[in-house]
Coordinates of N, CA and C in Angstrom, one line a residue:
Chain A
X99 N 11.3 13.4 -11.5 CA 10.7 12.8 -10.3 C 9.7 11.7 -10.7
X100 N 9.3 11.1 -9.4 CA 8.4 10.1 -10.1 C 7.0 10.5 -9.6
X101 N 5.5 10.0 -10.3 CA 4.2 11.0 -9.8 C 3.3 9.9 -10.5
X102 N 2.6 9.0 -9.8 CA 1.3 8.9 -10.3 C 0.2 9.3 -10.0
X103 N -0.7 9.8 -11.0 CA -2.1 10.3 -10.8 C -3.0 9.7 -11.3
X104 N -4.5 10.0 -10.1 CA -5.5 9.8 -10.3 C -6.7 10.3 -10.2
X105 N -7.6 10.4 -10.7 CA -9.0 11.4 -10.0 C -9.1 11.2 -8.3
X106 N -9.3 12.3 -7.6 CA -9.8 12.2 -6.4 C -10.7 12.1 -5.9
X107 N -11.5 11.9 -6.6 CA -12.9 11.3 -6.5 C -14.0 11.2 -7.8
X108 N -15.1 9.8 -7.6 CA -16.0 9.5 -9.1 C -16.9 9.0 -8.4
X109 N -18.0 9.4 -8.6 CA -19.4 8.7 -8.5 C -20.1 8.4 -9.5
X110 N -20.9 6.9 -9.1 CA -21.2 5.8 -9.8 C -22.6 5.5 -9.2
X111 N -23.3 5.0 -10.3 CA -24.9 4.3 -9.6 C -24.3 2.6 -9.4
X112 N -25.3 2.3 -8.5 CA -25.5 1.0 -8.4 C -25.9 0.1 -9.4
X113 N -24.9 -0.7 -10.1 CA -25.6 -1.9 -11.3 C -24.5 -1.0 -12.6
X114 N -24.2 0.2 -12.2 CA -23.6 0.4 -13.7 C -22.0 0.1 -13.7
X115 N -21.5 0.9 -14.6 CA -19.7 0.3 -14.8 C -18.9 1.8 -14.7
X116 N -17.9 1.9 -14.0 CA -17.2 2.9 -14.0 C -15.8 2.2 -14.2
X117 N -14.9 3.6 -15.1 CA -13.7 3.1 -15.2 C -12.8 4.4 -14.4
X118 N -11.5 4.0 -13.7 CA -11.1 4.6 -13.3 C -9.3 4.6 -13.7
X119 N -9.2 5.8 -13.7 CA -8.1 6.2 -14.4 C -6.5 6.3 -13.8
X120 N -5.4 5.8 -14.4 CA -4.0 5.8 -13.7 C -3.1 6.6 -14.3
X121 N -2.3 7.2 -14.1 CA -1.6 7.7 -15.0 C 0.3 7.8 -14.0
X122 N 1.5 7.1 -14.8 CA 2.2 7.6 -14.2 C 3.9 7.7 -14.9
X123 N 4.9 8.2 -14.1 CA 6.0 8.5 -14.6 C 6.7 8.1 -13.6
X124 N 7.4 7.0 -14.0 CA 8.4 6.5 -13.2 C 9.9 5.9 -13.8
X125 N 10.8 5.9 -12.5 CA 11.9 5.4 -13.3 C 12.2 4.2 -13.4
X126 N 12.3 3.6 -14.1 CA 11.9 2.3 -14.4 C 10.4 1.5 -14.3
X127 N 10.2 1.0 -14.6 CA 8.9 0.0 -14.6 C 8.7 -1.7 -14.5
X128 N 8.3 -2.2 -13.2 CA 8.3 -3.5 -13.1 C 7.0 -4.2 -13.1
X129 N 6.0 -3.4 -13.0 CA 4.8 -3.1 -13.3 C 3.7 -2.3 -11.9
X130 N 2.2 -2.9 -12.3 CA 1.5 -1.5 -11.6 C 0.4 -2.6 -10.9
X131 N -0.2 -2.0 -10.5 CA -0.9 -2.7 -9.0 C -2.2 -1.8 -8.9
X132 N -3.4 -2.4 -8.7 CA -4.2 -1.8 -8.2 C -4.8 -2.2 -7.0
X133 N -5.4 -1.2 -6.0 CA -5.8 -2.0 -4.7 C -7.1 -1.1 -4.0
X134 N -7.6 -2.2 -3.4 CA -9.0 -1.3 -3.2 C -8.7 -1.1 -1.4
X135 N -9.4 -0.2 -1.0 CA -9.1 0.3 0.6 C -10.3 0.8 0.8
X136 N -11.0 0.1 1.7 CA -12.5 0.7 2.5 C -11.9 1.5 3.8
X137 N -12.5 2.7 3.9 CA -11.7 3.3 5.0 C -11.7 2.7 6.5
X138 N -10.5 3.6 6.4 CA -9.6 3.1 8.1 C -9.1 1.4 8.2
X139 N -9.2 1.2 7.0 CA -8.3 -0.4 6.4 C -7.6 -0.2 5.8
X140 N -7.2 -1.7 6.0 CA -5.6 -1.9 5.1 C -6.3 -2.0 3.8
X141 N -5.6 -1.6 2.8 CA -5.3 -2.0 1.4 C -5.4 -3.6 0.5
X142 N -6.2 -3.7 0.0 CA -6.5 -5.2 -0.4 C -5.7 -5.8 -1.6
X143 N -5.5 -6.5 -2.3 CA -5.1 -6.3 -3.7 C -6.0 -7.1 -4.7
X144 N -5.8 -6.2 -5.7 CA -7.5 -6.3 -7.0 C -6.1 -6.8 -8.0
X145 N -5.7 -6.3 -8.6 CA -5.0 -6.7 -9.8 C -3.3 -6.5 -9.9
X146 N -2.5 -7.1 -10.9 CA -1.5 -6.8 -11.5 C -1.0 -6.9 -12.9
X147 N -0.5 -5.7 -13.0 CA -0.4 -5.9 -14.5 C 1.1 -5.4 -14.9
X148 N 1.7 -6.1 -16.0 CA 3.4 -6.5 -16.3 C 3.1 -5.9 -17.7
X149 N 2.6 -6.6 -18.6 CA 1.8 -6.5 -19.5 C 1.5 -5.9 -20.4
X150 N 1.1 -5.1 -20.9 CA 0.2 -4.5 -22.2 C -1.2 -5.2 -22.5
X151 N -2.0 -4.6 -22.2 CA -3.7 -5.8 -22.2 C -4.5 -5.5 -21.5
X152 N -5.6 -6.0 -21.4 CA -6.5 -6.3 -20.0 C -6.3 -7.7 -19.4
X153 N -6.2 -7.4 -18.3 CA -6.6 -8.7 -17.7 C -8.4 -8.3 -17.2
X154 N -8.5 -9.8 -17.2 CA -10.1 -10.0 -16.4 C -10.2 -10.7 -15.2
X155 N -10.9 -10.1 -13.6 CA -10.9 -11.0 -13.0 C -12.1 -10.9 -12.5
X156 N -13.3 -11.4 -12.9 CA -14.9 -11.4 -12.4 C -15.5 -10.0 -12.7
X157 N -15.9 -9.3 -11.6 CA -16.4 -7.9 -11.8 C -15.1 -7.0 -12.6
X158 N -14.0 -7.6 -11.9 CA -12.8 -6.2 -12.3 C -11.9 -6.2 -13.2
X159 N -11.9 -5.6 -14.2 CA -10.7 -5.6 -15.3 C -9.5 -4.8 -15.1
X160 N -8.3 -4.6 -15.4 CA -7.1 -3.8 -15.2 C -6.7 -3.8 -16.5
X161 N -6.1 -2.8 -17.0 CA -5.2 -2.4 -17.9 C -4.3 -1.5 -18.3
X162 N -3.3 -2.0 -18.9 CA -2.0 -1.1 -19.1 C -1.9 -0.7 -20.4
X163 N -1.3 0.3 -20.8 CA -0.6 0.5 -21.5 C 0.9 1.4 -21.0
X164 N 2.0 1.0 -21.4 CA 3.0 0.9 -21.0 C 3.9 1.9 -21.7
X165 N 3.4 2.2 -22.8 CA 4.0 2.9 -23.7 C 3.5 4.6 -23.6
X166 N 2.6 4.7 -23.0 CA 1.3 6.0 -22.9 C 1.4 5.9 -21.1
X167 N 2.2 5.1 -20.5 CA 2.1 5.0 -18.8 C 1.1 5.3 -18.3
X168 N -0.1 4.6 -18.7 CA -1.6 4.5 -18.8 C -2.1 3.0 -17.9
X169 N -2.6 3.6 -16.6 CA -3.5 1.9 -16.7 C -5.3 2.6 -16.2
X170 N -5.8 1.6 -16.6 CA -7.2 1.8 -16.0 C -7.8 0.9 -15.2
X171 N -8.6 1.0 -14.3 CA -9.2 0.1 -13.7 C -10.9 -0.1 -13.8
X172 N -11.6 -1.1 -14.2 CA -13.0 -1.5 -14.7 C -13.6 -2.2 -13.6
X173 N -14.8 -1.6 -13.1 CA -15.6 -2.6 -12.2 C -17.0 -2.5 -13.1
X174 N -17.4 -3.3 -13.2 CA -18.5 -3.6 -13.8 C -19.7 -4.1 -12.1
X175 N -21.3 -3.9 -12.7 CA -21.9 -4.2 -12.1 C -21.8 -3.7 -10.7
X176 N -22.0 -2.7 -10.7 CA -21.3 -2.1 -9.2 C -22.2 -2.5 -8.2
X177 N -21.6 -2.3 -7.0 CA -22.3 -2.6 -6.1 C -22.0 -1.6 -4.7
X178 N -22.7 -1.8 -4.0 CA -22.5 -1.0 -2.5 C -21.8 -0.7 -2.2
X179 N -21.4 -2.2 -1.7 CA -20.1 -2.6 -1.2 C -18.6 -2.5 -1.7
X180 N -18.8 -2.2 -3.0 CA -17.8 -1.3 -4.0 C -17.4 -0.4 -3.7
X181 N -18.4 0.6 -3.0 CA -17.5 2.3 -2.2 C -16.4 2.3 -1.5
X182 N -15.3 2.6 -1.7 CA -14.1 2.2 -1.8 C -12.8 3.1 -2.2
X183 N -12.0 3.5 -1.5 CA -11.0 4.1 -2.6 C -9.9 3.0 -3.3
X184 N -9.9 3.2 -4.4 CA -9.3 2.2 -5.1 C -7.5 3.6 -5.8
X185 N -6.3 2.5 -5.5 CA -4.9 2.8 -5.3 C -4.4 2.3 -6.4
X186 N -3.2 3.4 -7.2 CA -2.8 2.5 -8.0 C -1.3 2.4 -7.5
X187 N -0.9 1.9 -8.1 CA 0.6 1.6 -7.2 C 1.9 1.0 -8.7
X188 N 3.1 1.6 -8.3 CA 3.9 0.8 -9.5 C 4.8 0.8 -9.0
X189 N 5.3 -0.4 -9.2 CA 6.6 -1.1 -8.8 C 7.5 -0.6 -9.9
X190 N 8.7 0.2 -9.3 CA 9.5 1.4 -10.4 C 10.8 0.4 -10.5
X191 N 12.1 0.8 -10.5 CA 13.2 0.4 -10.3 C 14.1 0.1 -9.5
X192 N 13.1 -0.1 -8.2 CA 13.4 -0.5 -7.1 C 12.9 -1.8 -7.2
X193 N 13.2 -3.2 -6.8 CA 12.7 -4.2 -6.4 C 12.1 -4.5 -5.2
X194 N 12.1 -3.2 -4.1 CA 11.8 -2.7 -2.7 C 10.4 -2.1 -2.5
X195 N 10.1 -1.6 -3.3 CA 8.9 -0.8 -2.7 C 8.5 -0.1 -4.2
X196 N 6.7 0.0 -3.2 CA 6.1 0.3 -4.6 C 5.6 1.9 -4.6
X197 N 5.3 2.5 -5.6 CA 5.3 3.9 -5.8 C 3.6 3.8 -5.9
X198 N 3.0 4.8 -4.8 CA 1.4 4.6 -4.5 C 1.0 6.2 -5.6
X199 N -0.3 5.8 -5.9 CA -1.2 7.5 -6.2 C -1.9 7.4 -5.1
X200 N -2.4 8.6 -4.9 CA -3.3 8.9 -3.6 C -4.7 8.8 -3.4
X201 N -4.7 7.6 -4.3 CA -6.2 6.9 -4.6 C -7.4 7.5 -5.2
X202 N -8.4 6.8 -5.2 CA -9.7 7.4 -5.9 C -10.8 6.8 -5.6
X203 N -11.1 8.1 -4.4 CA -12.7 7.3 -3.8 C -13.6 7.4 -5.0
X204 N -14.1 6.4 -4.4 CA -15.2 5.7 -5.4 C -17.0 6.1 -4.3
X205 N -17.6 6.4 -4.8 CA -18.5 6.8 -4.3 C -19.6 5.9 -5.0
X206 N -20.3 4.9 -4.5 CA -21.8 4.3 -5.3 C -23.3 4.5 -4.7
X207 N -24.5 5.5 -5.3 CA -25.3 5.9 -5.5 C -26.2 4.5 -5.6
X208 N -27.4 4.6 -5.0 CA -28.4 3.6 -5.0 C -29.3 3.8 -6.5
Chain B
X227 N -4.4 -20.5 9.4 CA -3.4 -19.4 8.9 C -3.4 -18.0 9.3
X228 N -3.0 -17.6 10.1 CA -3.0 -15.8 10.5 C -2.7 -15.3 9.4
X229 N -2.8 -14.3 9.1 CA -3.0 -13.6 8.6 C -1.4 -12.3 9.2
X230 N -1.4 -10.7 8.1 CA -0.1 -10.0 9.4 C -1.5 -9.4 10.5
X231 N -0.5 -9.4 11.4 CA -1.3 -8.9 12.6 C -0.2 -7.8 12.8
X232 N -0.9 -6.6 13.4 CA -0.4 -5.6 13.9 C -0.7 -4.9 15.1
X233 N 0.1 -4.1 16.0 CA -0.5 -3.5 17.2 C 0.2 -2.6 17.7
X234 N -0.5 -1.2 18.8 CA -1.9 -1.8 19.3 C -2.7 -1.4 17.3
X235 N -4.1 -1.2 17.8 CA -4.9 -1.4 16.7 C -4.9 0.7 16.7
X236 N -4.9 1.4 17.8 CA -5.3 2.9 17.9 C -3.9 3.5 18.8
X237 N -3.5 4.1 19.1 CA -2.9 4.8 19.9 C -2.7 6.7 20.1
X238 N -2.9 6.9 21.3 CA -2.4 8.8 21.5 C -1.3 9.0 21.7
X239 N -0.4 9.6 21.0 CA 0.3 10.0 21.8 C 0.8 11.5 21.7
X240 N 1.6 12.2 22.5 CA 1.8 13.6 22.4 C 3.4 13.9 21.7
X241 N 3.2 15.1 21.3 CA 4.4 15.6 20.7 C 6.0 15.5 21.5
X242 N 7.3 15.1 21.0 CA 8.4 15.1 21.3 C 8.5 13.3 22.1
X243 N 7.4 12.7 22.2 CA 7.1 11.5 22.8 C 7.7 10.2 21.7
X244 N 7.8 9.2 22.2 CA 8.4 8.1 21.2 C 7.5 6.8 21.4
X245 N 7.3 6.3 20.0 CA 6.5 4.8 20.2 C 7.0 4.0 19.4
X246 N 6.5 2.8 19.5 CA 6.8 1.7 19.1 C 5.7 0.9 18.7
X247 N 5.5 0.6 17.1 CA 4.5 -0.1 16.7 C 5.3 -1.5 16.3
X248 N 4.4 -3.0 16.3 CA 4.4 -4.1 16.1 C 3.6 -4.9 14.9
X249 N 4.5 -5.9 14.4 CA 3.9 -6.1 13.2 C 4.9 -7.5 13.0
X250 N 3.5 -8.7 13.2 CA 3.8 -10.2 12.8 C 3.3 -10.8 11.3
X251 N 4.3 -10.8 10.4 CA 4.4 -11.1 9.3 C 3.4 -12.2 8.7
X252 N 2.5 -12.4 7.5 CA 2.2 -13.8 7.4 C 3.2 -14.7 7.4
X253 N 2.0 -15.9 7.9 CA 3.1 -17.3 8.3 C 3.7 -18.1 6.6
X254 N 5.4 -18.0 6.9 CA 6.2 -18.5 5.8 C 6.5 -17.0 5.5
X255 N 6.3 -15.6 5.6 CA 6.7 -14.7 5.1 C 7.8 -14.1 5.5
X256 N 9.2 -13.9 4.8 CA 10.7 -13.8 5.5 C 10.6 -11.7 5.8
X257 N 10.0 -11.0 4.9 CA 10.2 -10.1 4.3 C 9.4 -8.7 4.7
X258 N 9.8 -7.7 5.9 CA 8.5 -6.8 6.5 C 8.6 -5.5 5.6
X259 N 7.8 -4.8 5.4 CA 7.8 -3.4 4.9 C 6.9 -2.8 5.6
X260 N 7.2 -1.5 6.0 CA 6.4 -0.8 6.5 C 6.1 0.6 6.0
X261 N 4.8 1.2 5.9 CA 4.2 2.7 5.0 C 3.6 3.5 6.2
X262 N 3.6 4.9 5.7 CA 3.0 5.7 6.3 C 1.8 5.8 5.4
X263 N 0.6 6.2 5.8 CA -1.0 6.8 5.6 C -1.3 8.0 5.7
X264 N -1.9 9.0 5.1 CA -1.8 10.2 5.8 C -3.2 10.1 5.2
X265 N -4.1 11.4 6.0 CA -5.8 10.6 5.4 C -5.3 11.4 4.5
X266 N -6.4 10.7 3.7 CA -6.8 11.5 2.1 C -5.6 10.8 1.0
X267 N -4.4 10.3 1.8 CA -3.4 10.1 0.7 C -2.9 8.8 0.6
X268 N -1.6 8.4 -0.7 CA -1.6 7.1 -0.9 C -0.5 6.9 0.5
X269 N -0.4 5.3 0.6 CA 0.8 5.1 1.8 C 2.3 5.5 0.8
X270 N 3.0 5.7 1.9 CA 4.2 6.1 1.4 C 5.4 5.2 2.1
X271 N 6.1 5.2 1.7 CA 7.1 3.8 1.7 C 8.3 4.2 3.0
X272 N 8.0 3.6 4.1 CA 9.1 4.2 4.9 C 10.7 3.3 5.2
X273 N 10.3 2.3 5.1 CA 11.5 0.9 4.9 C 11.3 -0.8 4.7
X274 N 12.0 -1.6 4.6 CA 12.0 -3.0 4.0 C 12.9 -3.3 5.3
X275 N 12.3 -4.6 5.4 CA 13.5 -5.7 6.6 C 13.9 -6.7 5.8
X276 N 14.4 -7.2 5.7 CA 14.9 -8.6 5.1 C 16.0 -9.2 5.9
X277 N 15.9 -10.6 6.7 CA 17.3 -11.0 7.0 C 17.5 -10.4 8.3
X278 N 16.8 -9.7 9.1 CA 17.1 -8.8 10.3 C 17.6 -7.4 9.6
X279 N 17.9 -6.9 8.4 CA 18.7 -5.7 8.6 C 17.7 -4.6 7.7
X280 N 17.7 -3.6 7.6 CA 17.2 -2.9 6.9 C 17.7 -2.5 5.1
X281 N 16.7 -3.1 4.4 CA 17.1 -3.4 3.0 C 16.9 -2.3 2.1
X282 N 16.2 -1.8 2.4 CA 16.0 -0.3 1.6 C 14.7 0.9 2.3
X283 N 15.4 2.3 1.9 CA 15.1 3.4 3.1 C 13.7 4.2 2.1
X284 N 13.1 4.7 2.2 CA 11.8 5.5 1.6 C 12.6 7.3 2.2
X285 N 11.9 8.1 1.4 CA 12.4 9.4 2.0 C 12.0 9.9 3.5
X286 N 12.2 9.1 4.7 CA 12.1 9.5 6.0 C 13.3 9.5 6.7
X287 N 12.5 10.7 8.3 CA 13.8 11.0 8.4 C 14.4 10.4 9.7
X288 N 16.2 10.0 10.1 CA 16.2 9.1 11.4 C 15.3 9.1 12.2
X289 N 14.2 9.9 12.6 CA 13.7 9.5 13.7 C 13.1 8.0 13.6
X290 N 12.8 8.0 12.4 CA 12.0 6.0 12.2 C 12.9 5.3 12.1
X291 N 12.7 4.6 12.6 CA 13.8 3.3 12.4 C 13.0 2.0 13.1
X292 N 13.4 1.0 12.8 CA 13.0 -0.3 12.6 C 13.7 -1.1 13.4
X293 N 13.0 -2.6 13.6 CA 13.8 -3.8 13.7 C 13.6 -5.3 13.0
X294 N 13.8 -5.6 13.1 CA 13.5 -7.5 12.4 C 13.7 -8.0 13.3
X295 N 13.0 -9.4 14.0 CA 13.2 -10.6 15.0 C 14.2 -11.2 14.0
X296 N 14.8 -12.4 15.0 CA 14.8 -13.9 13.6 C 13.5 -14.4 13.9
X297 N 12.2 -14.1 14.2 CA 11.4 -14.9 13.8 C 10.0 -14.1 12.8
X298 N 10.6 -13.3 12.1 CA 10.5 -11.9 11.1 C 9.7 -11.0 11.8
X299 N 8.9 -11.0 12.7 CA 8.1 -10.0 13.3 C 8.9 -8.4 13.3
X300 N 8.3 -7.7 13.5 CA 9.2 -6.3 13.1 C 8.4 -5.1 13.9
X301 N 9.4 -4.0 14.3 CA 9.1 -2.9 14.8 C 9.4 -1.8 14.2
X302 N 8.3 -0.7 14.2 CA 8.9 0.5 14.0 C 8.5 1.7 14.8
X303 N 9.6 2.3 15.2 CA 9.9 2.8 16.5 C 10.3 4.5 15.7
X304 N 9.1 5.3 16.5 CA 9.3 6.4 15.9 C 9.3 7.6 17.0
X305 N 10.8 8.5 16.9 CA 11.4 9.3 18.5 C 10.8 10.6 17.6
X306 N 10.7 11.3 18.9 CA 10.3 13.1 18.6 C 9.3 12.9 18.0
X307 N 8.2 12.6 18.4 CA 7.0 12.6 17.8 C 6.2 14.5 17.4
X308 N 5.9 14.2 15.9 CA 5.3 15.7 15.5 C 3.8 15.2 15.1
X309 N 3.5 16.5 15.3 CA 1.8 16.6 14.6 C 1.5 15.7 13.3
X310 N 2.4 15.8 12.9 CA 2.2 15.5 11.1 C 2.8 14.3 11.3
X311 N 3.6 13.6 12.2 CA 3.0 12.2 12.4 C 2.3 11.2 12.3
X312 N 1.4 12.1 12.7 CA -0.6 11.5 12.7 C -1.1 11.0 11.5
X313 N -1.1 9.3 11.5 CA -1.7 8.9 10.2 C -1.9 7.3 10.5
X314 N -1.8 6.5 9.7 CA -2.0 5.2 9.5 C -0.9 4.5 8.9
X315 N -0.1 3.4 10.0 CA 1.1 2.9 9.4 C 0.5 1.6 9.4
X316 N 1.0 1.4 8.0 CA 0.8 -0.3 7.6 C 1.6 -0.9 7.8
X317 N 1.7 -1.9 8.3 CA 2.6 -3.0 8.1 C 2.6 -4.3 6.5
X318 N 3.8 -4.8 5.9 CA 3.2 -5.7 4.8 C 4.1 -6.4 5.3
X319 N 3.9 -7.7 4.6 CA 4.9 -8.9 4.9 C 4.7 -9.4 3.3
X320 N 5.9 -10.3 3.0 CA 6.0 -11.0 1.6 C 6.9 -11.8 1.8
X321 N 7.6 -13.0 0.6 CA 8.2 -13.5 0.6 C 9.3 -12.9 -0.2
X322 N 10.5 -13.1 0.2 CA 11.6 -12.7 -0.6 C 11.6 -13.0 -2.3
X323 N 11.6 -14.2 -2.1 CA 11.8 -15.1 -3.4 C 10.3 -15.2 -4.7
X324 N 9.1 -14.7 -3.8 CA 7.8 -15.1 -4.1 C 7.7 -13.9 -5.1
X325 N 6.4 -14.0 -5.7 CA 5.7 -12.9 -6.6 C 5.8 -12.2 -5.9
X326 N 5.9 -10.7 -7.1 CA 5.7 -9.5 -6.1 C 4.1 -9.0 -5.9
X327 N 3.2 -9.3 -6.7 CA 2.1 -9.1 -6.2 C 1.4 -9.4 -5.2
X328 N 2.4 -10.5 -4.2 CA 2.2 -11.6 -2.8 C 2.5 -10.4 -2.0
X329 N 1.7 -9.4 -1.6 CA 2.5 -8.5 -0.8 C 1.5 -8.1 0.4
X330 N 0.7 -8.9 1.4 CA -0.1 -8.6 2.1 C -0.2 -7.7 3.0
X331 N -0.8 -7.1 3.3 CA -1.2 -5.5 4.4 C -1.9 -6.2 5.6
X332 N -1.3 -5.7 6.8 CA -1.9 -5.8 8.0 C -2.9 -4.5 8.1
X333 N -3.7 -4.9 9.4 CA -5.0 -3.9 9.3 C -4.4 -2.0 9.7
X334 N -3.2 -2.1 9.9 CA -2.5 -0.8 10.6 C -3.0 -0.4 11.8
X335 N -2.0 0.5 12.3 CA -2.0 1.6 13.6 C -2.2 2.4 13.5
X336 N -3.2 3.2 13.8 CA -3.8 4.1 13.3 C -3.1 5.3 15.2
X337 N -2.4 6.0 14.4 CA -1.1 6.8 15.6 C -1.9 8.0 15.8
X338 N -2.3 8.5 16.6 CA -2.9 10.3 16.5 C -1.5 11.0 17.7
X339 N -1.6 11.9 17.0 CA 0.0 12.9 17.9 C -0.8 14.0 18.3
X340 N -1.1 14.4 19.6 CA -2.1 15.7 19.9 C -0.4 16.6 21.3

């Protein structure tokens, strides 16, 4: 079957760095997706990764490894407005649709 | 540039009942997809439009079904409505040919079945 997981929830202070964790099994791999969702909203998109690496994009880093069906997701300097459940998503063997985890609220402490 | 728009924004409705949600694609976007929400969980993939026809199916069951305009806007039309219905359907639009990370989310319909 196919299954990605994630923590269902992490709390974080304000100003520090939390990494949040991906993990999945699928059939095939076109790559993975992460996405942030403030509730009772749509889904935004933060990163994508094809790859093996980090990418960097300001506050947020993403990374894969592909071999270990591992990605993580990095926000640095957290902020308020960061509380959030953050999705990871992978595009499997289908070129149709993407395969979701069932996210990971993010909780940030003052 | 609009953005997808979807509607209405809330709706009630009761068990065994049928509705119809709406969903206008971003502009230049040929390509609709639509997910289920359930709280607490990730969306789950209910179908793809491309071209008017339906391009690929997610594990749901006939009662959902869909449409495409030719002018890509799209419906999804869900009969015998159950309790466990009750969730948040996204709508996405993309381009066929484009990146697949180009996959935008309208704000959803957020359905309650009482």
């Amino acid at each position: 079957g196919q299954n990605i997981d994630q923590p269902t929830e992490m709390t974080a202070t304000e100003g520090a760095i939390v990494q949040i964790n991906c993990t999945y099994q699928t059939s095939g791999f076109n790559g993975l997706f992460w996405y942030q969702q403030h509730a009772g909203e749509a889904p935004t998109f933060l990163s994508y990764n094809v790859l093996d690496g980090l990418e960097e994009k300001g506050r947020f880093s993403s990374f894969l490894s592909r071999s270990k069906g591992y990605s993580y997701l990095l926000l640095k300097e957290l902020q308020m407005k960061d509380s959030a459940s953050y999705l990871c998503a992978v595009w499997g063997d289908s070129n149709y649709q993407l395969i979701w985890g069932a996210g990971t609220k993010l909780i940030i402490k003052p | 540039d609009a953005g997808v728009t979807q509607s209405p924004t809330h709706l009630i409705k009761t068990r065994g009942q049928q509705v119809t949600l709406r969903c206008s694609p971003k502009s230049g976007h040929d390509t609709v997809s639509w997910y289920q929400q359930a709280l607490g969980q990730g969306p789950q993939f209910i179908f793809q439009y491309y071209e008017e026809e339906e391009r690929q199916r997610g594990n749901f069951p006939d009662r959902f079904s869909g449409h495409q305009f030719p002018n890509y806007s799209s419906e999804l039309n869900v009969n015998a409505l159950l309790l466990g219905d009750s969730a948040l359907y996204l709508c996405a639009s993309s381009l066929d040919q484009g990146n697949p990370y180009e996959q935008y989310f309208g704000p959803g319909t957020r359905l309650t079945v009482t």
